[in-house]
Coordinates of C-alpha atoms in Angstrom, one line a residue:
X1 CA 9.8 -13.9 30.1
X2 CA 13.0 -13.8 29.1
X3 CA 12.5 -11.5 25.7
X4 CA 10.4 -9.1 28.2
X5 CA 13.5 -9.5 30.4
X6 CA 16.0 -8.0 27.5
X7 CA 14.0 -5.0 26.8
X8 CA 13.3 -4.6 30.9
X9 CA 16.3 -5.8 33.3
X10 CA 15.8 -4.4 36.2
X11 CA 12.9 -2.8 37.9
X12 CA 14.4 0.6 39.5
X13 CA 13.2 3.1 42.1
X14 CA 10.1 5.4 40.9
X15 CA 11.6 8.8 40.6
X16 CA 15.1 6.9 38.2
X17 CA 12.4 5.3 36.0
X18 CA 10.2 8.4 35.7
X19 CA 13.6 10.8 35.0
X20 CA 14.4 7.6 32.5
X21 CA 11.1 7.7 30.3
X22 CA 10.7 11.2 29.8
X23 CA 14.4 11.3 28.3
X24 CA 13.3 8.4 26.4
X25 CA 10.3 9.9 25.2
X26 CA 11.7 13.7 24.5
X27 CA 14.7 12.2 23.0
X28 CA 12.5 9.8 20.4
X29 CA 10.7 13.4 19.5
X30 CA 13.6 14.7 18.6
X31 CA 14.8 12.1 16.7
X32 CA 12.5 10.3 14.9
X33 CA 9.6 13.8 14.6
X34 CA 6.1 13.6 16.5
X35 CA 3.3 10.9 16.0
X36 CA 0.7 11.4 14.1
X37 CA -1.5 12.6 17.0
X38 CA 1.2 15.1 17.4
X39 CA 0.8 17.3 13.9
X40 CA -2.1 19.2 14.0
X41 CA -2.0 22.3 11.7
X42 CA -3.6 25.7 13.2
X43 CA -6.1 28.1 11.9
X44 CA -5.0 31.7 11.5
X45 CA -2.7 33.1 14.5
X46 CA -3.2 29.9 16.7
X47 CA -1.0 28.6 18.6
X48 CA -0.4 24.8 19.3
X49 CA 0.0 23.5 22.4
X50 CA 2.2 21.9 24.6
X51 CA 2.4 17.9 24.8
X52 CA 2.2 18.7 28.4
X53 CA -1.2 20.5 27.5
X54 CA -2.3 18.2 25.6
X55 CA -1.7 15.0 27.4
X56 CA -1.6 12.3 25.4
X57 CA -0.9 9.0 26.3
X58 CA 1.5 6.5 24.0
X59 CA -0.8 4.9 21.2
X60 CA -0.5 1.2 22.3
X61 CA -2.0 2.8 25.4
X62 CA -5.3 2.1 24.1
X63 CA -5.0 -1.8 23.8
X64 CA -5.5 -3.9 26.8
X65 CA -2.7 -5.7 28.5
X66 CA -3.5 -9.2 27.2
X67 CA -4.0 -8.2 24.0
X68 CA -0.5 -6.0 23.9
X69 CA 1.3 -9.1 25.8
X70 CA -0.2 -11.5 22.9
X71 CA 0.7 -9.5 20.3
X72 CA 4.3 -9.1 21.5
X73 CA 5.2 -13.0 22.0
X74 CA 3.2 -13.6 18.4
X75 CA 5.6 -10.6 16.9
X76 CA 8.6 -11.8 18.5
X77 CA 8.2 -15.5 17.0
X78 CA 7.1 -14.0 13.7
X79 CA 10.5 -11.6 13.8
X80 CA 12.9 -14.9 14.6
X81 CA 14.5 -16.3 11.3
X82 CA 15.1 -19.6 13.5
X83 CA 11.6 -20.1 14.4
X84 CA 9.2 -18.8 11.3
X85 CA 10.0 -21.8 9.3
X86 CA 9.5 -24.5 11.7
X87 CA 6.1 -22.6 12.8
X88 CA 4.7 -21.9 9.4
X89 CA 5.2 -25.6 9.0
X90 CA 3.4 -26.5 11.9
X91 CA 0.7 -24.1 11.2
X92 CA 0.3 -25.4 7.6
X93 CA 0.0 -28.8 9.2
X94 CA -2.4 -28.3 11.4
X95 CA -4.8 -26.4 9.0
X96 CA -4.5 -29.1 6.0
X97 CA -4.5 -31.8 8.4
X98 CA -7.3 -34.6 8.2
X99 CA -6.5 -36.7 11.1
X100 CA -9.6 -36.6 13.6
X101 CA -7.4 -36.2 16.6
X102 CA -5.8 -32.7 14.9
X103 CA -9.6 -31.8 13.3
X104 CA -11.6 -32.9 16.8
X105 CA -9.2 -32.1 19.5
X106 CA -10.9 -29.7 21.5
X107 CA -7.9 -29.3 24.0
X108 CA -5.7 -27.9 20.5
X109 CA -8.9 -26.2 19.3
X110 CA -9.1 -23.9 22.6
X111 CA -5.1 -23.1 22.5
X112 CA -5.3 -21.8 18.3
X113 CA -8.3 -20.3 19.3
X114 CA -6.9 -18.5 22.1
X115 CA -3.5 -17.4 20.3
X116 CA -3.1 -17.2 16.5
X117 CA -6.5 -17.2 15.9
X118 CA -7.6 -14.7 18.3
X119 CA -4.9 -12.1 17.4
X120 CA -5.5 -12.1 13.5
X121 CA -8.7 -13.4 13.1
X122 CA -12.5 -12.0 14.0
X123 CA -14.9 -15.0 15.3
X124 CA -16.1 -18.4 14.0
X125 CA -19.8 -17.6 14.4
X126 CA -21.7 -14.0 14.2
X127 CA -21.8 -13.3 17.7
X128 CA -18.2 -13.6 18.0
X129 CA -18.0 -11.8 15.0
X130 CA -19.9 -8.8 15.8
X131 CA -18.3 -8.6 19.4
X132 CA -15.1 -8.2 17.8
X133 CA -16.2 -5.6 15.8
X134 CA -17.6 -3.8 19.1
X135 CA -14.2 -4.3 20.6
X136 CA -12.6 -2.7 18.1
X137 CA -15.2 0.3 17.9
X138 CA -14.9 0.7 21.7
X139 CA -11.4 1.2 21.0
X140 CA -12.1 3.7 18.2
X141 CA -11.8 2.5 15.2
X142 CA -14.4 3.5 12.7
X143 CA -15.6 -0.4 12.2
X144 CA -13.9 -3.2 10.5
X145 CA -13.5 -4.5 6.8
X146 CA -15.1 -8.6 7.0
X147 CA -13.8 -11.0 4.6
X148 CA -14.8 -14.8 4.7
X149 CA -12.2 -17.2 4.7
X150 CA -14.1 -20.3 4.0
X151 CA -12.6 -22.4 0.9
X152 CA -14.1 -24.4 -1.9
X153 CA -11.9 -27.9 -1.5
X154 CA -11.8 -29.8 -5.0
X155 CA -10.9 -33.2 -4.6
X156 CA -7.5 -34.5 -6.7
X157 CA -8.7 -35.2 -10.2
X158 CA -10.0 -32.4 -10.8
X159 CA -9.2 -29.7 -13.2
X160 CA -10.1 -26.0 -13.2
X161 CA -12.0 -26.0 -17.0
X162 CA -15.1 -24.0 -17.4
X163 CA -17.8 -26.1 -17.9
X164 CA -16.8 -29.5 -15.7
X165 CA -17.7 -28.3 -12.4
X166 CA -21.3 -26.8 -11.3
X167 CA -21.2 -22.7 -11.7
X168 CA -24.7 -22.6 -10.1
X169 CA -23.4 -24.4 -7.0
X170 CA -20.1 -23.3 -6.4
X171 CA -21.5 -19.5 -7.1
X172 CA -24.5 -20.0 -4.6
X173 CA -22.1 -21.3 -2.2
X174 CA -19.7 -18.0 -2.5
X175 CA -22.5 -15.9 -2.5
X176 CA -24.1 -17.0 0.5
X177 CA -21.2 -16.4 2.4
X178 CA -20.6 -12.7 1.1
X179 CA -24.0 -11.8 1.8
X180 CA -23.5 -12.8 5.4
X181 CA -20.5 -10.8 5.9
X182 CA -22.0 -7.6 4.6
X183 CA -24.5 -8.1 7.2
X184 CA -22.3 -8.9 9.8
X185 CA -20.1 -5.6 9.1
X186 CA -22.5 -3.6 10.0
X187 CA -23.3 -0.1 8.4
X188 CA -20.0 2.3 7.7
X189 CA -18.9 -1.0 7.7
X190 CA -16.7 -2.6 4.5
X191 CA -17.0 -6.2 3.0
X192 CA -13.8 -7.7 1.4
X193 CA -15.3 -9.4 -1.8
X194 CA -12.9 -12.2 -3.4
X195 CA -13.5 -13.6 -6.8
X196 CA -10.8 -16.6 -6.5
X197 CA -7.8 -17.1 -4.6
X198 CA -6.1 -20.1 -5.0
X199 CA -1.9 -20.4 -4.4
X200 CA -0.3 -20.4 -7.6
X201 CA 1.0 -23.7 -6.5
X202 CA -2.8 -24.6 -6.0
X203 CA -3.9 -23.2 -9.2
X204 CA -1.1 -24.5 -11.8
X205 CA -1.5 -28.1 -10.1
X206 CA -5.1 -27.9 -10.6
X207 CA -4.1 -28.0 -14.1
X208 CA -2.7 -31.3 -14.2
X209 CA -5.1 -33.3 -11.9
X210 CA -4.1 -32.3 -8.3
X211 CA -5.8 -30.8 -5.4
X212 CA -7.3 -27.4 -5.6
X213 CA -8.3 -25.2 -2.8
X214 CA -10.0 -21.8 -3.4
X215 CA -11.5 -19.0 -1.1
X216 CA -13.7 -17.4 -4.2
X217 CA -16.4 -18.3 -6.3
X218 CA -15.4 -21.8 -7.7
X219 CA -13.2 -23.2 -10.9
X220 CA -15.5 -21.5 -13.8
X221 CA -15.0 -18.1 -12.3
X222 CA -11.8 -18.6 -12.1
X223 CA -11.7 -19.4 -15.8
X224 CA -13.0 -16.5 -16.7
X225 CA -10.9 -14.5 -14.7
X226 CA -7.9 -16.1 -16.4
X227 CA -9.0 -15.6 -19.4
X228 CA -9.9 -12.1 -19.0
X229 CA -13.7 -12.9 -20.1
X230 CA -16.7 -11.1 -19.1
X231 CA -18.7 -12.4 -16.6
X232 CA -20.7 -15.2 -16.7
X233 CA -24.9 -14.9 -16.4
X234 CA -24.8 -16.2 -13.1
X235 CA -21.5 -14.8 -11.5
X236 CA -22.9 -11.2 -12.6
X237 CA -26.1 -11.8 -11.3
X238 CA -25.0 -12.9 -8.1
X239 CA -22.6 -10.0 -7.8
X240 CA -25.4 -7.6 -8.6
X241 CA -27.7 -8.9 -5.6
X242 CA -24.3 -8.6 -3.4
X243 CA -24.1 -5.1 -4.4
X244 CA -27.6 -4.3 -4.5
X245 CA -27.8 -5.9 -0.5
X246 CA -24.4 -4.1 0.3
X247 CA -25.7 -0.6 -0.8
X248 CA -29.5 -1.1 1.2
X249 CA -26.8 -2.1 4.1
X250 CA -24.6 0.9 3.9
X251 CA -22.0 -1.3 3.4
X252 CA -18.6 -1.0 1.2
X253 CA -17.3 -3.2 -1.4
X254 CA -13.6 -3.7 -1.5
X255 CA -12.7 -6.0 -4.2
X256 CA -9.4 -7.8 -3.4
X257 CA -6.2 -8.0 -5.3
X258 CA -5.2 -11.1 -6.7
X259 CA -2.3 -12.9 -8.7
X260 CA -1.3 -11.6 -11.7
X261 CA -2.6 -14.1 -14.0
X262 CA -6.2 -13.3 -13.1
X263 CA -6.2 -9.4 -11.9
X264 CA -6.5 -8.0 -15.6
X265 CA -10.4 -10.0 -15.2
X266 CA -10.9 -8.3 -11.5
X267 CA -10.0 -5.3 -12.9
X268 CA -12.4 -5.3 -15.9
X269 CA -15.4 -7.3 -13.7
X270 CA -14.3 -4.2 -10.9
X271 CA -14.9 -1.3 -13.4
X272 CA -18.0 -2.9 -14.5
X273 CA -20.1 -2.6 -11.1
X274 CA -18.3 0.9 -10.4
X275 CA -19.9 1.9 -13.5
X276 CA -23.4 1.0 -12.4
X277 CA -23.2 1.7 -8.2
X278 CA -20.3 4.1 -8.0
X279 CA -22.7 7.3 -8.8
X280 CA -23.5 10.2 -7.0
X281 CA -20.4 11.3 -5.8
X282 CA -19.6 8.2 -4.1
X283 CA -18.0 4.6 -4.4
X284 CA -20.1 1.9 -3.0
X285 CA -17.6 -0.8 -5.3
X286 CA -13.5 -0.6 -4.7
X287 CA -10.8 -2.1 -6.6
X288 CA -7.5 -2.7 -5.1
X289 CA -4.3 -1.6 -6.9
X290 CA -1.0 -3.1 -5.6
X291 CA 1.9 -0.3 -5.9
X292 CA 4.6 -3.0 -5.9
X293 CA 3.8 -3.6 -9.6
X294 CA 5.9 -1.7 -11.9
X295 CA 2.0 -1.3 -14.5
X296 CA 0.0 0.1 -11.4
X297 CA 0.4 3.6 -12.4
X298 CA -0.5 3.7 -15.8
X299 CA -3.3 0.9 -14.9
X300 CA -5.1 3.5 -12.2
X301 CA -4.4 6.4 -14.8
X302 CA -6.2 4.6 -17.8
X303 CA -9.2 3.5 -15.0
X304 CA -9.2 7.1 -13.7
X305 CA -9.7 8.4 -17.8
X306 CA -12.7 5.7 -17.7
X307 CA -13.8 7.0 -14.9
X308 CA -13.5 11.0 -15.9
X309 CA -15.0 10.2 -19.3
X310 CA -18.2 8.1 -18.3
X311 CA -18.8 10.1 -15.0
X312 CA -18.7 7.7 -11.9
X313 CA -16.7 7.9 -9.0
X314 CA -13.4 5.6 -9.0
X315 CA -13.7 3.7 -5.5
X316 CA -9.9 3.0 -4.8
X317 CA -7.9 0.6 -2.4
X318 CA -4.2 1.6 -2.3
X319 CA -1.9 -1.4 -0.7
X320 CA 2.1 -2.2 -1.1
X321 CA 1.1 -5.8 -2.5
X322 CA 1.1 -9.6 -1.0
X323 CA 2.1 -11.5 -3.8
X324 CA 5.8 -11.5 -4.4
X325 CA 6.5 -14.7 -3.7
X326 CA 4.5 -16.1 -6.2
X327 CA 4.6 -13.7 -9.1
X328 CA 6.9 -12.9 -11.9
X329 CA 9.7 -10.9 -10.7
X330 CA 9.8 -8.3 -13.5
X331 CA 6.5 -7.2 -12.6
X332 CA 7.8 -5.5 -9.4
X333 CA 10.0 -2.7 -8.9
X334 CA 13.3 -3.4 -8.3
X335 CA 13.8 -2.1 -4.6
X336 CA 11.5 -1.4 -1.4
X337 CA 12.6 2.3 -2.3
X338 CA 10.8 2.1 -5.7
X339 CA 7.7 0.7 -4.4
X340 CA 7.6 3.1 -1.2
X341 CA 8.0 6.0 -3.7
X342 CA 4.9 4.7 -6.2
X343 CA 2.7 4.1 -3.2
X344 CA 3.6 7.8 -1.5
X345 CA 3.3 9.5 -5.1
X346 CA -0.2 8.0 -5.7
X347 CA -1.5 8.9 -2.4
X348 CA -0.1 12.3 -3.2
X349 CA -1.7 12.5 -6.5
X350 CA -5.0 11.4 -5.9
X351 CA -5.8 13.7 -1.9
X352 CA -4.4 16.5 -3.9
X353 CA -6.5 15.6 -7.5
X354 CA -3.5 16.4 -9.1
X355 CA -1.0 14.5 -11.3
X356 CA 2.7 14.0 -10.6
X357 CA 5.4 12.4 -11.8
X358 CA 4.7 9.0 -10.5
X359 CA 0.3 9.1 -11.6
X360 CA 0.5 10.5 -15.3
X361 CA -2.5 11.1 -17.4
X362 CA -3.2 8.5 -19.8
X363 CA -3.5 8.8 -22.9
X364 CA -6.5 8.7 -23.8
X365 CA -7.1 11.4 -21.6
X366 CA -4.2 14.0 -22.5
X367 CA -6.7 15.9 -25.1
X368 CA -8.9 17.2 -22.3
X369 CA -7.6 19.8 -19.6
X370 CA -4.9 19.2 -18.6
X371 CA -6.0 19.8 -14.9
X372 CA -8.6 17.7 -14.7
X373 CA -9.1 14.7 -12.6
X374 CA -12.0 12.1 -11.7
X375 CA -14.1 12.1 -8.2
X376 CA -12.3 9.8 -5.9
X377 CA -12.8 7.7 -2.7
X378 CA -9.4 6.3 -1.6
X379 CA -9.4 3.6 1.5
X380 CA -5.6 3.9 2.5
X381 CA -4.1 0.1 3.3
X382 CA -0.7 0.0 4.7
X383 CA 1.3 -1.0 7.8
X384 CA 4.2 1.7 6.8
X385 CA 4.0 4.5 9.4
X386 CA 6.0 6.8 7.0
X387 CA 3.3 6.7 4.6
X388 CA 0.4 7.1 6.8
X389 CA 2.0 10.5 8.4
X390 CA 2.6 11.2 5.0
X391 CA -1.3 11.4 4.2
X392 CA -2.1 12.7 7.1
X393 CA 0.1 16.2 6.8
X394 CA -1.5 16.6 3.7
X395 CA -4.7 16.4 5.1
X396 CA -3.6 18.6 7.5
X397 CA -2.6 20.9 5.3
X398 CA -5.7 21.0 3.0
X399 CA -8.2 21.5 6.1
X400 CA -5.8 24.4 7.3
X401 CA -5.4 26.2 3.5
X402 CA -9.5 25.1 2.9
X403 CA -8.3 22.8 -0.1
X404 CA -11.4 20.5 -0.7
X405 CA -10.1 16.9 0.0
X406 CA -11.1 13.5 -1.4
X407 CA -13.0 10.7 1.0
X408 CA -10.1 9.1 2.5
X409 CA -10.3 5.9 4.9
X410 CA -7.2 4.0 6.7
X411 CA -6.7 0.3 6.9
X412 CA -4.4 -2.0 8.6
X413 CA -5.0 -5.9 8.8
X414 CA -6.2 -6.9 12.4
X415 CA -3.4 -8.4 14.7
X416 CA -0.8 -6.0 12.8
X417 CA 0.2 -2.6 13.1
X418 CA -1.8 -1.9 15.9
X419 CA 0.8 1.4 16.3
X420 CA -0.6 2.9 13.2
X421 CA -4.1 2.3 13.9
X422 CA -4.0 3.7 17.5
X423 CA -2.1 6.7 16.4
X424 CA -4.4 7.2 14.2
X425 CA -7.2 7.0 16.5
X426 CA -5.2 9.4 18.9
X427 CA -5.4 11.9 16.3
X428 CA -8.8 11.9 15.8
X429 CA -9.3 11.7 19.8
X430 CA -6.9 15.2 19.1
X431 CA -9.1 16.5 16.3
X432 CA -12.2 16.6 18.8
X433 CA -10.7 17.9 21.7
X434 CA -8.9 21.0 19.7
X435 CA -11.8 22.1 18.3
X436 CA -12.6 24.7 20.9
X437 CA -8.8 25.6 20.7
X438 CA -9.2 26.6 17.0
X439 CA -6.9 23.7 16.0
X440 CA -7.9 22.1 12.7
X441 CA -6.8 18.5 12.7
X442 CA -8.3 15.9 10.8
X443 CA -10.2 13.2 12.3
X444 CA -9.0 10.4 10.2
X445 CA -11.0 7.0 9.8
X446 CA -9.4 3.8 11.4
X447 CA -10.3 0.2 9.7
X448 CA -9.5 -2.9 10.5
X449 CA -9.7 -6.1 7.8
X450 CA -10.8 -8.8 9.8
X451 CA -11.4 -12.4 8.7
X452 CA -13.9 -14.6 9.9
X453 CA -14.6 -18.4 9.7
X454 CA -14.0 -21.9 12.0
X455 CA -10.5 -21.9 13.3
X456 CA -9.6 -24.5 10.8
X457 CA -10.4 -22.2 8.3
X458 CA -9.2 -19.2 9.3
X459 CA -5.3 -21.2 9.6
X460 CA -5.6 -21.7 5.8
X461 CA -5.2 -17.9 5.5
X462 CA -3.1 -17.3 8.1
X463 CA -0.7 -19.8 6.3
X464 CA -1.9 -18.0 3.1
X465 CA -0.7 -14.4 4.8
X466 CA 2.4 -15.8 6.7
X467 CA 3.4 -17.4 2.9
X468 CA 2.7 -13.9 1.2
X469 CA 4.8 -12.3 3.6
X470 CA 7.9 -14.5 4.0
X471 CA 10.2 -11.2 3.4
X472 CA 8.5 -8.8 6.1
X473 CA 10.8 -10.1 8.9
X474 CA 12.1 -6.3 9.1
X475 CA 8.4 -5.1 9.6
X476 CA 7.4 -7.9 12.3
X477 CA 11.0 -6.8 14.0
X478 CA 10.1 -3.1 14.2
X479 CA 6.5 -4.1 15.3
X480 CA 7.8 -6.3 18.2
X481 CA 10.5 -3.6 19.8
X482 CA 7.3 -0.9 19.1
X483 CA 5.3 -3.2 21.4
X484 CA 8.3 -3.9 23.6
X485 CA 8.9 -0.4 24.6
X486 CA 5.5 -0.4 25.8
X487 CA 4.8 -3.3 27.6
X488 CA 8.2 -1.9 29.5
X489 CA 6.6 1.7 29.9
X490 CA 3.7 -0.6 31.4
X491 CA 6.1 -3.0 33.8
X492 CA 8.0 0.3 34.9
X493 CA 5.5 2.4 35.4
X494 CA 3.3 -0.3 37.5
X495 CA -0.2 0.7 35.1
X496 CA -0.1 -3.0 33.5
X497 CA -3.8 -3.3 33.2
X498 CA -4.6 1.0 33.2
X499 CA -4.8 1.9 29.4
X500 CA -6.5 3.8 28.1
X501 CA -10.0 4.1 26.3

């Protein structure tokens, strides 16, 4: 209580707190520009109306109060320099831990369960599972992207060399457990698909007889992947059926970044299926391009050429990246500012099907016209509010000028963000009630990624994620006052359990 009791100090009379909050709230306008369910763009002579008119509740508004309270304290502990190190020890601990007690304890079980795991992570079984996802689409997001967090454990003395470990087993294994989240993400639903994802630290000891954990498809895939090979008999067959289940599903594939030594393989594996199921129009396969990396433009230009020349669609995932602790350096840009202005320039290029200065043509393609670009589908992944109103007044803009747009989706990671995401759900909430006002706003599609698996799973990424993102204390800071302000509005205004659905 006493972080709720800096933001909120005194309760005062009804008609101060009232006068209070709508200074607040008209000064923040003015300062900072409208939300994103605040910029719709008007056909012809129309006129837009007032907020007043309009009527719309904060975004935050639409989570419960248990939810916004949990999400507060987990932000606030996640903002503190003095407490992120002892906890991401103690989390670490807990999830490698093979002492029964820690493994057994039901009394510690019910507490991760009811806290960390609950605020990032989907279920352990598919009932849990799919009422997650129903939460979430009550809410009104569009459905939720599933990954499987379950991890292939190689005992110490082992050694990550093609041919010493069963492909058919470890493949069947990783398989099974894709096929099950396709079906549990339901149709308009997206499946995360990861090859291999070991810690560097995991993947380099592996080398010289340690311990080896992976959340992909086992040590001879990851060989390949390393070496850049193409895949394997039985790693393409099994990806084939995944694809082939995904597409009778309805189901998107979004095939996950990795570390640098084995992305140029997930790239070449990605194209490979895009080729084959990304026809039509439409991307049934994504690959995920991470604008942190100084190579990601000309990479996406030369796979846009490939896709231009051979004629399918190019199924893209656009993030900021999750891998600069344990990569090279010099393959990043040098500052947040560099990597903030290669994320908004692709975006740019590819809703407008244009290039810019940040996507140039390859090339390979510079003999053909100079105007001409590849079909597109574009699931938008970031936490960065700047660049998701960025988007969104372009889309704006095309549906007002009747500029054909590309299929665009929007993704933040569950427990994270939840500002963006319910913004963005207020504007589409906006989008159908102005329609009768002839007010053209776009009616933008929310995702959430959501991992699934036992608790003691799912802490192995969340120690994964919390490791990634060592250097986002600024982000979890900003996210913590963001829910702050509104569990006050709450407190002040006496509505703690009214929001808003």
């Amino acid at each position: 209580m006493k972080s709720i009791a800096r933001i909120c100090p005194v309760i005062p009379s009804a008609s101060f707190r009232s006068s209070i909050l709508s200074r607040y709230f008209h000064q923040n306008l003015r300062a900072k520009g409208a939300s994103l369910a605040d910029t719709p763009t008007l056909r012809n002579n129309a006129t837009l109306p007032s907020r007043r008119e309009v009527n719309t509740p904060p975004a935050l508004s639409l989570l419960a109060f248990p939810a916004l309270l949990r999400s507060y304290l987990i932000s606030a502990a996640s903002s503190s320099s003095f407490l992120i190190a002892p906890s991401l020890r103690l989390l670490s601990w807990l999830a490698h831990s093979t002492t029964p007690w820690v493994q057994h304890n039901p009394v510690l079980h019910l507490i991760l369960k009811k806290t960390f795991y609950k605020q990032f992570c989907g279920g352990e079984i598919p009932s849990e599972v799919q009422k997650t996802t129903a939460d979430l689409k009550n809410i009104g997001f569009k459905g939720v992207i599933l990954a499987y967090a379950k991890e292939i454990v190689l005992e110490k003395g082992t050694a990550v060399e093609a041919g010493k470990h069963d492909e058919t087993k470890d493949v069947e294994f990783w398989k099974k457990g894709v096929l099950e989240t396709v079906r549990l993400s339901g149709r308009d639903g997206c499946a995360a698909l990861k090859y291999s994802r070991p810690s560097l630290r995991h993947f380099y000891s592996s080398l010289t007889q340690s311990c080896c954990r992976f959340s992909g498809a086992g040590c001879s895939v990851m060989q390949q992947l390393t070496e850049a090979s193409a895949p394997s008999p039985i790693i393409s067959q099994a990806t084939t059926q995944i694809c082939e289940y995904a597409k009778h599903q309805g189901v998107k594939l979004l095939i996950d970044a990795e570390q640098h030594v084995v992305q140029h393989g997930i790239d070449q594996w990605t194209l490979q299926f895009q080729r084959k199921y990304n026809r039509r129009g439409c991307a049934l396969v994504y690959g995920t391009y991470q604008a942190y990396l100084r190579s990601t433009p000309a990479t996406l230009a030369k796979h846009l050429a490939i896709a231009q020349r051979e004629g399918f669609t190019l199924g893209v995932k656009l993030v900021r990246g999750a891998y600069m602790a344990s990569d090279p350096r010099h393959l990043f840009w040098a500052t947040k500012e560099e990597t903030d202005e290669a994320f908004d320039g692709i975006t740019k290029s590819l809703m407008r099907k244009r290039w810019n200065d940040i996507l140039r043509p390859a090339e390979e393609a510079t003999s053909g016209p100079p105007h001409d670009f590849p079909t597109v589908d574009l699931v938008l992944a970031s936490h960065n509010p700047d660049s998701i109103r960025k988007a969104m007044r372009i889309r704006h803009e095309q549906h007002r000028t009747g500029e054909s747009g590309i299929r665009l989706a929007y993704a933040q990671l569950m427990g994270m963000a939840d500002e963006v995401g319910c913004e963005l759900i207020m504007s589409g909430r906006m989008a159908r009630g102005n329609e009768e006002k002839s007010i053209i706003t776009e009616k933008p599609q929310a995702y959430k990624y959501v991992v699934w698996g036992t608790v003691q799973e799912c802490l192995k990424y969340l120690v994964r994620r919390a490791e990634e993102n060592r250097d986002a204390l600024a982000r979890a800071r900003q996210d913590r006052n963001t829910l702050g302000r509104e569990l006050c509005r709450r407190l002040l205004g006496g509505n703690i359990f009214n929001f808003k659905r």
